[in-house]
mmCIF file of C-alpha atoms in Angstrom:
data_model
loop_
_atom_site.group_PDB
_atom_site.id
_atom_site.type_symbol
_atom_site.label_atom_id
_atom_site.label_comp_id
_atom_site.label_asym_id
_atom_site.label_seq_id
_atom_site.Cartn_x
_atom_site.Cartn_y
_atom_site.Cartn_z
ATOM 1 C CA MET S 1 0.000 0.000 0.000
ATOM 2 C CA VAL S 2 1.319 3.438 -0.958
ATOM 3 C CA GLU S 3 1.453 6.030 1.791
ATOM 4 C CA TRP S 4 0.119 9.483 0.912
ATOM 5 C CA ALA S 5 3.113 11.178 2.488
ATOM 6 C CA GLU S 6 5.405 9.422 0.029
ATOM 7 C CA VAL S 7 3.156 10.299 -2.920
ATOM 8 C CA ILE S 8 3.126 13.952 -1.881
ATOM 9 C CA ARG S 9 6.913 13.900 -1.435
ATOM 10 C CA VAL S 10 7.410 12.556 -4.963
ATOM 11 C CA ILE S 11 4.917 15.073 -6.387
ATOM 12 C CA GLY S 12 6.864 17.882 -4.709
ATOM 13 C CA ALA S 13 10.093 16.707 -6.328
ATOM 14 C CA VAL S 14 8.478 16.348 -9.755
ATOM 15 C CA ILE S 15 6.997 19.869 -9.581
ATOM 16 C CA LEU S 16 10.367 21.369 -8.600
ATOM 17 C CA ILE S 17 12.186 19.614 -11.426
ATOM 18 C CA ALA S 18 9.453 20.529 -13.915
ATOM 19 C CA LEU S 19 9.693 24.197 -12.883
ATOM 20 C CA LEU S 20 13.435 24.243 -13.446
ATOM 21 C CA VAL S 21 13.195 22.470 -16.807
ATOM 22 C CA MET S 22 10.285 24.576 -18.097
ATOM 23 C CA SER S 23 11.876 27.840 -17.024
ATOM 24 C CA GLY S 24 15.189 26.939 -18.620
ATOM 25 C CA PHE S 25 13.474 25.846 -21.823
ATOM 26 C CA ILE S 26 11.385 29.012 -22.142
ATOM 27 C CA ILE S 27 14.356 31.285 -21.488
ATOM 28 C CA ALA S 28 16.480 29.391 -24.008
ATOM 29 C CA LYS S 29 13.700 29.292 -26.610
ATOM 30 C CA ARG S 30 12.625 32.912 -26.271
ATOM 31 C CA PRO S 31 15.404 35.005 -24.773
ATOM 32 C CA ILE S 32 14.670 38.717 -24.374
ATOM 33 C CA GLY S 33 17.682 39.771 -22.333
ATOM 34 C CA LYS S 34 19.403 39.311 -19.005
ATOM 35 C CA ASN S 35 17.854 42.494 -17.653
ATOM 36 C CA ALA S 36 14.295 41.141 -18.104
ATOM 37 C CA SER S 37 12.600 39.145 -15.362
ATOM 38 C CA LEU S 38 11.602 35.518 -15.677
ATOM 39 C CA SER S 39 7.990 36.679 -15.679
ATOM 40 C CA LEU S 40 8.629 38.981 -18.618
ATOM 41 C CA HIS S 41 10.236 36.089 -20.491
ATOM 42 C CA PHE S 42 7.145 33.995 -19.815
ATOM 43 C CA GLY S 43 4.644 36.766 -20.482
ATOM 44 C CA THR S 44 5.897 38.037 -23.837
ATOM 45 C CA HIS S 45 4.285 35.185 -25.783
ATOM 46 C CA ARG S 46 0.725 34.017 -25.346
ATOM 47 C CA ASP S 47 1.556 30.301 -25.381
ATOM 48 C CA THR S 48 4.301 30.502 -22.733
ATOM 49 C CA TYR S 49 2.179 32.865 -20.636
ATOM 50 C CA PHE S 50 -0.727 30.397 -20.500
ATOM 51 C CA LEU S 51 1.575 27.404 -20.022
ATOM 52 C CA MET S 52 3.277 29.016 -17.025
ATOM 53 C CA ALA S 53 0.025 30.436 -15.614
ATOM 54 C CA LEU S 54 -1.553 26.976 -15.692
ATOM 55 C CA PHE S 55 1.593 25.331 -14.314
ATOM 56 C CA LEU S 56 1.966 27.866 -11.488
ATOM 57 C CA THR S 57 -1.733 27.481 -10.636
ATOM 58 C CA PHE S 58 -2.090 23.695 -10.672
ATOM 59 C CA GLY S 59 1.540 22.705 -10.167
ATOM 60 C CA GLY S 60 1.688 25.388 -7.490
ATOM 61 C CA ALA S 61 -1.301 23.850 -5.705
ATOM 62 C CA LEU S 62 0.493 20.499 -5.714
ATOM 63 C CA PHE S 63 3.762 22.084 -4.566
ATOM 64 C CA TYR S 64 2.105 23.993 -1.727
ATOM 65 C CA SER S 65 0.323 20.754 -0.746
ATOM 66 C CA PHE S 66 3.723 19.075 -0.619
ATOM 67 C CA ILE S 67 4.979 21.774 1.758
ATOM 68 C CA TRP S 68 1.744 21.780 3.799
ATOM 69 C CA PHE S 69 1.290 18.032 4.215
ATOM 70 C CA TRP S 70 4.851 16.691 4.028
ATOM 71 C CA LEU S 71 7.604 19.260 4.534
ATOM 72 C CA ILE S 72 6.149 21.225 7.457
ATOM 73 C CA PRO S 73 5.253 18.129 9.516
ATOM 74 C CA THR S 74 8.450 16.267 8.565
ATOM 75 C CA TYR S 75 10.714 19.095 9.713
ATOM 76 C CA ASN S 76 8.436 20.423 12.498
ATOM 77 C CA LEU S 77 8.180 23.957 11.177
ATOM 78 C CA PRO S 78 6.214 26.474 13.255
ATOM 79 C CA ALA S 79 2.477 26.988 12.704
ATOM 80 C CA VAL S 80 3.082 30.458 11.201
ATOM 81 C CA THR S 81 4.457 28.632 8.156
ATOM 82 C CA TYR S 82 0.906 27.666 7.185
ATOM 83 C CA LEU S 83 -0.149 31.336 7.109
ATOM 84 C CA LEU S 84 2.934 32.126 5.039
ATOM 85 C CA LEU S 85 1.892 29.464 2.502
ATOM 86 C CA ILE S 86 -1.629 30.848 2.199
ATOM 87 C CA ILE S 87 -0.325 34.369 1.571
ATOM 88 C CA SER S 88 2.315 33.128 -0.851
ATOM 89 C CA TYR S 89 -0.060 30.969 -2.898
ATOM 90 C CA GLY S 90 -2.612 33.787 -3.124
ATOM 91 C CA ALA S 91 0.110 36.111 -4.405
ATOM 92 C CA GLN S 92 1.343 33.389 -6.758
ATOM 93 C CA LEU S 93 -2.120 33.094 -8.306
ATOM 94 C CA ILE S 94 -2.218 36.851 -8.900
ATOM 95 C CA MET S 95 1.327 36.807 -10.271
ATOM 96 C CA SER S 96 0.424 33.908 -12.563
ATOM 97 C CA TRP S 97 -2.693 35.414 -14.114
ATOM 98 C CA VAL S 98 -1.745 39.096 -14.222
ATOM 99 C CA PRO S 99 1.083 39.000 -16.738
ATOM 100 C CA ALA S 100 4.301 40.928 -16.466
ATOM 101 C CA SER S 101 4.169 43.603 -19.107
ATOM 102 C CA ALA S 102 6.661 45.985 -20.613
ATOM 103 C CA THR S 103 3.806 48.101 -21.991
ATOM 104 C CA ASN S 104 0.968 48.000 -19.422
ATOM 105 C CA SER S 105 2.140 49.733 -16.259
ATOM 106 C CA ARG S 106 -0.968 48.775 -14.239
ATOM 107 C CA PHE S 107 -0.491 45.061 -14.987
ATOM 108 C CA GLN S 108 3.219 45.383 -14.308
ATOM 109 C CA ALA S 109 2.627 47.045 -10.915
ATOM 110 C CA ILE S 110 0.136 44.376 -9.805
ATOM 111 C CA HIS S 111 2.332 41.570 -11.088
ATOM 112 C CA GLN S 112 5.445 43.052 -9.456
ATOM 113 C CA LEU S 113 3.725 43.428 -6.080
ATOM 114 C CA ALA S 114 2.498 39.827 -6.164
ATOM 115 C CA ALA S 115 5.916 38.555 -7.300
ATOM 116 C CA THR S 116 7.592 40.519 -4.496
ATOM 117 C CA ILE S 117 5.258 38.930 -1.933
ATOM 118 C CA VAL S 118 6.083 35.457 -3.294
ATOM 119 C CA GLY S 119 9.832 36.211 -3.225
ATOM 120 C CA ILE S 120 9.720 37.567 0.317
ATOM 121 C CA SER S 121 7.656 34.548 1.365
ATOM 122 C CA MET S 122 10.304 32.237 -0.093
ATOM 123 C CA ILE S 123 13.029 34.011 1.872
ATOM 124 C CA ILE S 124 10.999 33.917 5.098
ATOM 125 C CA PHE S 125 10.352 30.221 4.495
ATOM 126 C CA LEU S 126 14.082 29.599 4.080
ATOM 127 C CA ILE S 127 14.772 31.554 7.270
ATOM 128 C CA LEU S 128 12.163 29.465 9.116
ATOM 129 C CA LEU S 129 13.868 26.336 7.816
ATOM 130 C CA SER S 130 17.265 27.655 8.904
ATOM 131 C CA PHE S 131 16.274 28.543 12.451
ATOM 132 C CA TYR S 132 13.192 26.563 13.421
ATOM 133 C CA ALA S 133 13.219 23.242 11.584
ATOM 134 C CA SER S 134 14.162 20.137 13.472
ATOM 135 C CA ASN S 135 15.607 16.948 12.065
ATOM 136 C CA LEU S 136 17.182 18.749 9.104
ATOM 137 C CA PRO S 137 19.857 16.581 7.515
ATOM 138 C CA ASP S 138 23.316 18.135 7.938
ATOM 139 C CA ILE S 139 24.008 18.785 4.249
ATOM 140 C CA SER S 140 20.549 20.292 3.711
ATOM 141 C CA ALA S 141 20.893 22.502 6.780
ATOM 142 C CA LEU S 142 24.308 23.778 5.719
ATOM 143 C CA PHE S 143 23.168 24.373 2.132
ATOM 144 C CA ILE S 144 20.015 26.206 3.256
ATOM 145 C CA GLN S 145 21.799 28.377 5.826
ATOM 146 C CA ILE S 146 24.651 29.407 3.534
ATOM 147 C CA GLY S 147 22.351 29.811 0.532
ATOM 148 C CA THR S 148 19.830 31.891 2.475
ATOM 149 C CA ALA S 149 22.574 34.183 3.771
ATOM 150 C CA LEU S 150 23.997 34.590 0.254
ATOM 151 C CA THR S 151 20.516 35.249 -1.141
ATOM 152 C CA ILE S 152 19.883 38.007 1.393
ATOM 153 C CA ILE S 153 23.308 39.550 0.706
ATOM 154 C CA SER S 154 22.628 39.368 -3.056
ATOM 155 C CA LEU S 155 19.256 41.071 -2.655
ATOM 156 C CA VAL S 156 20.767 43.873 -0.581
ATOM 157 C CA LEU S 157 23.510 44.386 -3.173
ATOM 158 C CA TYR S 158 20.924 44.278 -5.961
ATOM 159 C CA ALA S 159 18.851 46.928 -4.183
ATOM 160 C CA LEU S 160 21.852 49.194 -3.521
ATOM 161 C CA ILE S 161 23.800 48.887 -6.780
ATOM 162 C CA LYS S 162 21.703 50.004 -9.748
ATOM 163 C CA LYS S 163 24.134 48.480 -12.286
ATOM 164 C CA LEU S 164 23.148 45.049 -11.041
ATOM 165 C CA HIS S 165 19.614 45.623 -12.347
ATOM 166 C CA ASN S 166 21.040 44.773 -15.781
ATOM 167 C CA TYR S 167 21.343 41.195 -14.491
ATOM 168 C CA LEU S 168 17.833 40.654 -13.095
ATOM 169 C CA LEU S 169 17.343 37.376 -14.959
ATOM 170 C CA ILE S 170 20.541 35.968 -13.482
ATOM 171 C CA PHE S 171 19.603 37.010 -9.921
ATOM 172 C CA GLU S 172 16.088 35.572 -10.221
ATOM 173 C CA SER S 173 17.273 32.371 -11.879
ATOM 174 C CA LEU S 174 19.918 31.727 -9.231
ATOM 175 C CA PHE S 175 17.449 32.377 -6.414
ATOM 176 C CA ILE S 176 14.809 30.065 -7.852
ATOM 177 C CA ALA S 177 17.400 27.388 -8.638
ATOM 178 C CA PHE S 178 18.771 27.622 -5.082
ATOM 179 C CA PHE S 179 15.264 27.356 -3.613
ATOM 180 C CA CYS S 180 14.429 24.329 -5.779
ATOM 181 C CA VAL S 181 17.701 22.560 -4.959
ATOM 182 C CA ALA S 182 17.189 23.252 -1.242
ATOM 183 C CA MET S 183 13.695 21.723 -1.409
ATOM 184 C CA LEU S 184 14.991 18.744 -3.405
ATOM 185 C CA LEU S 185 17.695 18.121 -0.797
ATOM 186 C CA LEU S 186 14.963 18.051 1.858
ATOM 187 C CA VAL S 187 12.894 15.651 -0.250
ATOM 188 C CA VAL S 188 15.734 13.172 -0.541
ATOM 189 C CA LYS S 189 16.727 13.876 3.086
ATOM 190 C CA ILE S 190 20.394 14.597 2.427
#
């Protein structure tokens, strides 16, 4: 008999890998520049916009279920993590269906606010993992703590040094890749 916890754990891993592969494919297929966000890469073509909106909606629901039902209980994260997930998924839905736009400033402002909430939620989640999780495997804990510190330092530098804005795609890609790898390490319990 298959346990639901194991099914959810595998689904979480599949969603993370699919996100990395799809994002890499879309950026490689339709590059618009290293100063453009991932969202702008996805939103510039109707087919990639709908593909990512659907993936972030339904794949996101599965991923958040993985965190809710497997990751939080497995690593004994505090109850506030559940509230963080609700806020983050709500913002992710807005970010997914209100496209990033180089021409519509109202859409761009809404999308940017939602994306910022998701990004901040990811960082808070990583901080919660770093300081409040129990039973974290040593390699995962070290990777998450060092990676979270480097992410925060990178964001501060990005905010302070305007020249770095020319490399938005690189900053976003590295952050998302780090987050996905951190989650995958937790899935395989390394």
